mmCIF file of C-alpha atoms and ligand atoms in Angstrom:
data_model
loop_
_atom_site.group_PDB
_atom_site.id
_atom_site.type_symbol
_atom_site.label_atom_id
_atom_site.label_comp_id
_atom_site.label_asym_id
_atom_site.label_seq_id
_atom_site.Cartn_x
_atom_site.Cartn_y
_atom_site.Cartn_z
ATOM 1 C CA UNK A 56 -121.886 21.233 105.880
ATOM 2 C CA UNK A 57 -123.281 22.793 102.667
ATOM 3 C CA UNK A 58 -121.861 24.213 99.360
ATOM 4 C CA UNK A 59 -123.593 26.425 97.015
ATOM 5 C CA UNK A 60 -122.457 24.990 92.979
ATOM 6 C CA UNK A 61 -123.562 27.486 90.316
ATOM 7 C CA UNK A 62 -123.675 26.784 86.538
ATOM 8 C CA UNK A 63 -122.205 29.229 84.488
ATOM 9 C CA UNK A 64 -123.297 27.772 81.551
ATOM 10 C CA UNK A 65 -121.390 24.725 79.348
ATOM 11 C CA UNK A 66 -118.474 23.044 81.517
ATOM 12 C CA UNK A 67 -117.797 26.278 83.856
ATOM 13 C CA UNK A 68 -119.134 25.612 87.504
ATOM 14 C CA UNK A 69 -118.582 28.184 90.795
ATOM 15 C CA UNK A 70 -118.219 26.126 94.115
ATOM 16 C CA UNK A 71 -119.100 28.436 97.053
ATOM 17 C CA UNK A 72 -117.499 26.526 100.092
ATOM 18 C CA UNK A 73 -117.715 29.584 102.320
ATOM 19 C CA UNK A 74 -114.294 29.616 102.866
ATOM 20 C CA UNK A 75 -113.991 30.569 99.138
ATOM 21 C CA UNK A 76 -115.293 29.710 95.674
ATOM 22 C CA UNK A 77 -113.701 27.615 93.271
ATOM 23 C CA UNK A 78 -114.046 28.455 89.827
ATOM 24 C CA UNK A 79 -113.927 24.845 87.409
ATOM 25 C CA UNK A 80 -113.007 25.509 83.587
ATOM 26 C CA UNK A 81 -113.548 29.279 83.060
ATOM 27 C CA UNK A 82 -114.841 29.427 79.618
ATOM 28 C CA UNK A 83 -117.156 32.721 79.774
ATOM 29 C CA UNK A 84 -116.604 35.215 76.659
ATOM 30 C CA UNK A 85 -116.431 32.621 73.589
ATOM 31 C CA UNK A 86 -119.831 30.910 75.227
ATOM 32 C CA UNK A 87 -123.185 30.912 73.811
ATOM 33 C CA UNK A 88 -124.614 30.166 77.151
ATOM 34 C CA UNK A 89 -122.543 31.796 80.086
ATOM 35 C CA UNK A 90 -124.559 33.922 82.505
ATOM 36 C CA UNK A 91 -121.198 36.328 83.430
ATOM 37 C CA UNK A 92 -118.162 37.508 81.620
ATOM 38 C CA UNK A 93 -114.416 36.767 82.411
ATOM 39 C CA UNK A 94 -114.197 39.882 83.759
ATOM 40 C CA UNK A 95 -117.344 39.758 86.493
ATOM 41 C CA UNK A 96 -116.554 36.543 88.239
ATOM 42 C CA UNK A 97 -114.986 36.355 91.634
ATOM 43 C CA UNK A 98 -112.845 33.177 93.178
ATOM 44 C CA UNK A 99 -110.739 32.263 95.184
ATOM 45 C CA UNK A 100 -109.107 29.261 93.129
ATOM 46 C CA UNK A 101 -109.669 27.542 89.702
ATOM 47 C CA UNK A 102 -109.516 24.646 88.597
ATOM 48 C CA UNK A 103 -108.917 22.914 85.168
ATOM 49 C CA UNK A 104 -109.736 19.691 83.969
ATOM 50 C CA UNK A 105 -107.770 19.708 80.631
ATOM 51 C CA UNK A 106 -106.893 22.056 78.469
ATOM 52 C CA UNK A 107 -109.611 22.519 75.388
ATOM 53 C CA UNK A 108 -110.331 25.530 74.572
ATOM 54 C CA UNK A 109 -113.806 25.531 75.485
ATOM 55 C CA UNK A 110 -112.563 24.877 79.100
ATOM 56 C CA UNK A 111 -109.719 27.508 79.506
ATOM 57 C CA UNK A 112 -110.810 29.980 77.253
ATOM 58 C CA UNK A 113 -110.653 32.792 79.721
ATOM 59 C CA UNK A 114 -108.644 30.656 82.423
ATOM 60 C CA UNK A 115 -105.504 32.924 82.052
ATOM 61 C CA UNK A 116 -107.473 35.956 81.413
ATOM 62 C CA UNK A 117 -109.394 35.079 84.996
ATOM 63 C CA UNK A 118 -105.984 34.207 86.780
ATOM 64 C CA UNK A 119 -104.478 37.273 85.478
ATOM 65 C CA UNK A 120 -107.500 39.919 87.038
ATOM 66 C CA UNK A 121 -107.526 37.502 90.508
ATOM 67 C CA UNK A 122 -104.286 36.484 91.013
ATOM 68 C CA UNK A 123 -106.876 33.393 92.226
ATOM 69 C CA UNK A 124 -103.829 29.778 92.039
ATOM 70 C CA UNK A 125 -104.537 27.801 89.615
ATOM 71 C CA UNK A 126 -105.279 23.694 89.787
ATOM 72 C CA UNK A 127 -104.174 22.182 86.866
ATOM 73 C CA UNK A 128 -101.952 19.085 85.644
ATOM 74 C CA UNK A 129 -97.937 19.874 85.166
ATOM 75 C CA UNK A 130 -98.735 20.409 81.064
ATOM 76 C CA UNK A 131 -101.132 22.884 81.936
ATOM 77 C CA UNK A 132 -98.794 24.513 84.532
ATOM 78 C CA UNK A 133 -96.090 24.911 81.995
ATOM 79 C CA UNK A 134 -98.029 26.174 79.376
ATOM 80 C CA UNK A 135 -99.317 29.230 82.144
ATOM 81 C CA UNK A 136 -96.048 30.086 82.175
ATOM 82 C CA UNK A 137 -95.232 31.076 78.811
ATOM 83 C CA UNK A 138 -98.223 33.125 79.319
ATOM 84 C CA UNK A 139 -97.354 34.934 82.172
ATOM 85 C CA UNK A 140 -99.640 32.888 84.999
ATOM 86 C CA UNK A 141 -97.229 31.854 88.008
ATOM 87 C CA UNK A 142 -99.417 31.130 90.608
ATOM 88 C CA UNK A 143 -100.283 28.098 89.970
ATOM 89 C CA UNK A 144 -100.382 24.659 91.888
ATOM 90 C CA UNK A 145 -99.431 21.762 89.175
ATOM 91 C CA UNK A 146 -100.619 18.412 90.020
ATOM 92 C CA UNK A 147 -101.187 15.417 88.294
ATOM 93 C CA UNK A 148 -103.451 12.126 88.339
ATOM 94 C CA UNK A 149 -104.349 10.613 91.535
ATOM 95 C CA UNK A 150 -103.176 13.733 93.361
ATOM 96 C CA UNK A 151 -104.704 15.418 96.336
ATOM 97 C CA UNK A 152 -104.142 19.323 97.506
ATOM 98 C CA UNK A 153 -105.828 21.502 99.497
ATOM 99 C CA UNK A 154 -108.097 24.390 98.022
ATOM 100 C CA UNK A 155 -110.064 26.811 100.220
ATOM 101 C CA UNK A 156 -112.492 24.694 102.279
ATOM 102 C CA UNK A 157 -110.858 21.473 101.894
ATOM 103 C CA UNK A 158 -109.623 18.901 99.314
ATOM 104 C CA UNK A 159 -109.245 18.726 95.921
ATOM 105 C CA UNK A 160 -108.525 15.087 94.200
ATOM 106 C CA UNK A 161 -107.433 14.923 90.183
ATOM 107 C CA UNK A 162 -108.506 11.987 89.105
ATOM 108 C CA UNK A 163 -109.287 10.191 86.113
ATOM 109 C CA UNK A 164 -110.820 11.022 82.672
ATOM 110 C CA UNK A 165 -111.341 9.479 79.294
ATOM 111 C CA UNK A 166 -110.386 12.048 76.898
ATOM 112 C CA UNK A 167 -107.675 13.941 74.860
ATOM 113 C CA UNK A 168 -106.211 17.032 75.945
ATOM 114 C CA UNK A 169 -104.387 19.519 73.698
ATOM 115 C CA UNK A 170 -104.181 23.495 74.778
ATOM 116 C CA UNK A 171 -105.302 26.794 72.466
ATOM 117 C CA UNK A 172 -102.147 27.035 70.749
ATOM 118 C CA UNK A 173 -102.030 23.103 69.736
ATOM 119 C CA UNK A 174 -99.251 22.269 72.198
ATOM 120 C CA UNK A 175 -99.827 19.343 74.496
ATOM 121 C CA UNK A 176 -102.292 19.684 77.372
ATOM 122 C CA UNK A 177 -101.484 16.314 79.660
ATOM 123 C CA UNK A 178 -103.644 13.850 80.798
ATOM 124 C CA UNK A 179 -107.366 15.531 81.356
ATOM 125 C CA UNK A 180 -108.780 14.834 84.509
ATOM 126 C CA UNK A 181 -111.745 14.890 86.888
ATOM 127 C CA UNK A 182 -111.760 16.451 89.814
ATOM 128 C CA UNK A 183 -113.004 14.842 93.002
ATOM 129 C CA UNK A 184 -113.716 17.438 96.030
ATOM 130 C CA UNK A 185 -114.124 17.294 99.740
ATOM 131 C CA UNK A 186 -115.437 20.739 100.715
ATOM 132 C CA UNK A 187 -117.037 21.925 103.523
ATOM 133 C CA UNK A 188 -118.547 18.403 104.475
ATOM 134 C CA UNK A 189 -119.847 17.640 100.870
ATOM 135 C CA UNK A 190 -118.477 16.227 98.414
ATOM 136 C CA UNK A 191 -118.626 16.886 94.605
ATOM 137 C CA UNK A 192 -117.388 14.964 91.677
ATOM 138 C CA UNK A 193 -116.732 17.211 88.600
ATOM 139 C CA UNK A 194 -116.239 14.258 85.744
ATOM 140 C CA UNK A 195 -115.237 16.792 83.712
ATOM 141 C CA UNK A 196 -115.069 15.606 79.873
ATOM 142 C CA UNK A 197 -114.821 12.065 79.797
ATOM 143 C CA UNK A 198 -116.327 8.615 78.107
ATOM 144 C CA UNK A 199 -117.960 6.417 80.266
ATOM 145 C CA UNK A 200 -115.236 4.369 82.065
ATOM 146 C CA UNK A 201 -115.647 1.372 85.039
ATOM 147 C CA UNK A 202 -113.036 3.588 87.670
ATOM 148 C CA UNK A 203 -116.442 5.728 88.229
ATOM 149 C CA UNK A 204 -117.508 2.962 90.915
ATOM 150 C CA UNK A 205 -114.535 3.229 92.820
ATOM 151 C CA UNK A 206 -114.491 6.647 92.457
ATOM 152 C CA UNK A 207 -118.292 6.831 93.961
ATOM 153 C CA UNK A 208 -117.094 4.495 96.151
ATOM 154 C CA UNK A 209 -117.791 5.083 99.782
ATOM 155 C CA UNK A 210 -115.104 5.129 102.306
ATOM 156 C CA UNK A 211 -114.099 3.688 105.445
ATOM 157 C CA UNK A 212 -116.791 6.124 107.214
ATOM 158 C CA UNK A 213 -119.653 5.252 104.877
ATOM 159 C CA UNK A 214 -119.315 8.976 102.944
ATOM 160 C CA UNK A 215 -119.580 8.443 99.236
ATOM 161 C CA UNK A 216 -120.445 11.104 96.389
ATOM 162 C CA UNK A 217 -123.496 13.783 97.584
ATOM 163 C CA UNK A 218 -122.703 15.683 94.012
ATOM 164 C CA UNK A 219 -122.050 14.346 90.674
ATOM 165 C CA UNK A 220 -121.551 16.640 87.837
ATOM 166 C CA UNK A 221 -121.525 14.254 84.420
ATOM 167 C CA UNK A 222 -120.956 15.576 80.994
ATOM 168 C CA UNK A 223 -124.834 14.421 78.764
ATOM 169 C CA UNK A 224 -123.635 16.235 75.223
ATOM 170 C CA UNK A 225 -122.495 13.277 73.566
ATOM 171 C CA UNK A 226 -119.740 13.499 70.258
ATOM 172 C CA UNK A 227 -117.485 15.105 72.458
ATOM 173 C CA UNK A 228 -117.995 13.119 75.565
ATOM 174 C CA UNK A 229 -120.541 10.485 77.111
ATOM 175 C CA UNK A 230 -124.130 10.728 75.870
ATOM 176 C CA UNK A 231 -127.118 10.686 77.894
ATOM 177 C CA UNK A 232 -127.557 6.792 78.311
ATOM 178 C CA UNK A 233 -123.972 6.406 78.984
ATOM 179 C CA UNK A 234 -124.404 9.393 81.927
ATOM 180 C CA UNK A 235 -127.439 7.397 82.984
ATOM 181 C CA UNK A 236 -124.864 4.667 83.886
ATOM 182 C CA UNK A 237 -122.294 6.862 84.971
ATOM 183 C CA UNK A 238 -124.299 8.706 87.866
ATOM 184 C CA UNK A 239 -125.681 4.801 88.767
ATOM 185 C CA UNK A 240 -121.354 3.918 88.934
ATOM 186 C CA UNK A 241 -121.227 7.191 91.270
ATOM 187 C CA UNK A 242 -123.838 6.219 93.524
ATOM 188 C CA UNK A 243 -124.391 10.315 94.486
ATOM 189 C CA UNK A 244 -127.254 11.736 95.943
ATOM 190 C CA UNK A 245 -127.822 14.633 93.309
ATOM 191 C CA UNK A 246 -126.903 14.403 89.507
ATOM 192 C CA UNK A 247 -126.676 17.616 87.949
ATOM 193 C CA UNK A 248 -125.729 17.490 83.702
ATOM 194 C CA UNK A 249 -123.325 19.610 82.436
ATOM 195 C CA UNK A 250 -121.403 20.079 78.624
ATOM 196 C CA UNK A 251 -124.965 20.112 76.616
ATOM 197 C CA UNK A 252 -126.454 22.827 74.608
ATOM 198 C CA UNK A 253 -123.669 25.348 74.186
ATOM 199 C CA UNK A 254 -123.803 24.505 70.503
ATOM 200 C CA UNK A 255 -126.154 22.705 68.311
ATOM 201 C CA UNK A 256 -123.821 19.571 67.999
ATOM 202 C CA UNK A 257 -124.177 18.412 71.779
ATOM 203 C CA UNK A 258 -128.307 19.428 72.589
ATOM 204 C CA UNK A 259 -129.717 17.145 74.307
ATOM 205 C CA UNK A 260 -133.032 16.459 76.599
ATOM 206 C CA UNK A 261 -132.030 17.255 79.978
ATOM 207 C CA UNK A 262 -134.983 16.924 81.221
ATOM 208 C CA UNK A 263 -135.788 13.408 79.705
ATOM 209 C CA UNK A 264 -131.998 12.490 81.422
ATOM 210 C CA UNK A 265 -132.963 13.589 84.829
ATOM 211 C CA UNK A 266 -136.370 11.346 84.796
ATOM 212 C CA UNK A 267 -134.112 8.593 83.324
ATOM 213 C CA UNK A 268 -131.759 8.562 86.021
ATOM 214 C CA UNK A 269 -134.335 9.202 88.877
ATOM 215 C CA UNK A 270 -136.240 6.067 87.482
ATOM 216 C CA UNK A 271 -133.535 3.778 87.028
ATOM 217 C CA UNK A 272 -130.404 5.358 89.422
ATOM 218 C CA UNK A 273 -132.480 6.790 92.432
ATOM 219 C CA UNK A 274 -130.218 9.939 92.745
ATOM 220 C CA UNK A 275 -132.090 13.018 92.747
ATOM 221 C CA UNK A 276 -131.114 14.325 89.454
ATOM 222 C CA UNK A 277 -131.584 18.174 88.484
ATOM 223 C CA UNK A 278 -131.390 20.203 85.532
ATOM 224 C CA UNK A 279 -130.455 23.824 86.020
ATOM 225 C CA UNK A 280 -129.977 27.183 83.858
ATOM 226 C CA UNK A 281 -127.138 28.970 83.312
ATOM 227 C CA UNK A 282 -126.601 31.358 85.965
ATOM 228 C CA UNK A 283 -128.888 28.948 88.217
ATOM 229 C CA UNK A 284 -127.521 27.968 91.946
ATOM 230 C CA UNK A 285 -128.217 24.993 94.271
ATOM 231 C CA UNK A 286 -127.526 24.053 97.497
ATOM 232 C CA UNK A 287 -126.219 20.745 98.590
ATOM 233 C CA UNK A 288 -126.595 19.954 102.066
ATOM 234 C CA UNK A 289 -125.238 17.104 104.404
ATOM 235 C CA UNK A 290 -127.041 17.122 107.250
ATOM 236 C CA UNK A 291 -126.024 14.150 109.338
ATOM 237 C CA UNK A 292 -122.895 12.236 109.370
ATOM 238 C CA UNK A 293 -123.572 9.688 106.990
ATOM 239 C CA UNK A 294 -126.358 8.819 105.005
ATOM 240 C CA UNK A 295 -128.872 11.881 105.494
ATOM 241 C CA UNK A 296 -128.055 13.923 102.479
ATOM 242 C CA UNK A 297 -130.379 16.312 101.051
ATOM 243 C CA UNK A 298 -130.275 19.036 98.310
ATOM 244 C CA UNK A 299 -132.728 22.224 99.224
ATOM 245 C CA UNK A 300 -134.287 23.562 96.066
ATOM 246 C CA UNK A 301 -132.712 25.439 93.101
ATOM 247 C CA UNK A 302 -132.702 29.242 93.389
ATOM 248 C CA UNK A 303 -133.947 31.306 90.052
ATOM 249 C CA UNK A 304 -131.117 32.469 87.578
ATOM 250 C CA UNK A 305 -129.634 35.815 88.264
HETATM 251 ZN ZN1 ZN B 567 -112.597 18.590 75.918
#
């Protein structure tokens, strides 16, 4: 009942389920901030939320080396194609598959989606998982939209979100006061921030966010390095949720 979620740095997250890791958005080589290369990281799947380049910048160059099946919406499946990538698992919104330790949901995102070589990425998406007793929202890129309460919305067995990952950058995606009311929509139990300080263009004051949402969300919101892991933990059925400390980068 516990995953392990490390940031690799900008919108590029490992999931260790212990029935595999998940790899969301490899973008690695072109990033200011990554902690690995494209050609260090292990998984055991990958997922894609849309198809900028700052999201699949090494996804076919990852797929290629692991022969890891790919997550992505039917645009994005396609465009693997021309590019070699077969194993892949095409979805599309509202969807629901199974990935190594569980389930994977696409759903929803407010944003545009075009790939590398300009041609048409789909929809863009979020991705909402059910792994190994926890589960995780990845918003992915998005503007701040109202489908993130029923999205954080618990279920007939009183589970909602234990994990929110929320874009903070702003001028690409939802700013800091906008994630503020995003994670209070998702109702999880940790907040992590994610798409900030690759560039100049999208710093922001993660720390300043985190006290803002603790103070007016109550989720237990963390800010982590690249290369920095934490543990989420469900330890009871329902409502006894907990996430143990972050370990040092490295
Ligand atoms: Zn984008």
């Amino acid at each position: 009942m516990a995953i392990t979620l490390t940031w690799i740095g900008h919108a590029t997250w490992l999931v260790d389920t212990g029935q595999g890791i998940l790899l969301i958005d490899p973008f690695f080589d072109e990033s200011p901030t990554a902690s690995m290369t494209a050609g260090e990281v292990a998984c055991d799947a990958i997922l894609v939320t849309h198809g900028h380049a700052d999201h699949v910048g090494d996804l076919v160059a990852v797929a290629r080396r692991t022969g890891a099946p790919v997550y992505c919406n039917w645009e994005i499946a396609q465009w693997l194609g021309t590019q070699g990538i077969d194993n892949v698992r095409p979805m599309n919104l509202g969807g629901r598959t199974t990935v190594p330790g569980g389930t994977a949901k696409m759903e929803l995102a407010h944003h545009s989606s075009s790939l590398p070589d300009g041609s048409y990425g789909g929809n863009p998406a979020s991705w909402l998982l059910d792994v190994a007793g926890v589960r995780a929202f990845f918003a992915g890129d998005t503007a701040l939209f109202a489908d993130l309460e029923r999205i954080g919305r618990r279920d007939a067995n009183g589970r909602g979100i234990d994990v929110a990952v929320v874009p903070i950058g702003d001028l690409f995606t939802m700013g800091p006061d906008d994630a503020v009311e995003a994670v209070r929509l998702l109702s999880p139990q940790v907040a992590l921030p994610t798409h900030y300080d690759t560039w100049p263009p999208i710093r922001q004051d993660a720390a300043a966010w985190a006290r803002c949402v603790q103070e007016s969300t109550g989720a237990d919101a963390r800010v982590l390095q690249p290369g920095e892991r934490i543990r989420i933990e469900v330890v009871a059925e329902s409502t006894a949720r907990s996430a143990s400390s972050a370990s040092p980068p490295g």
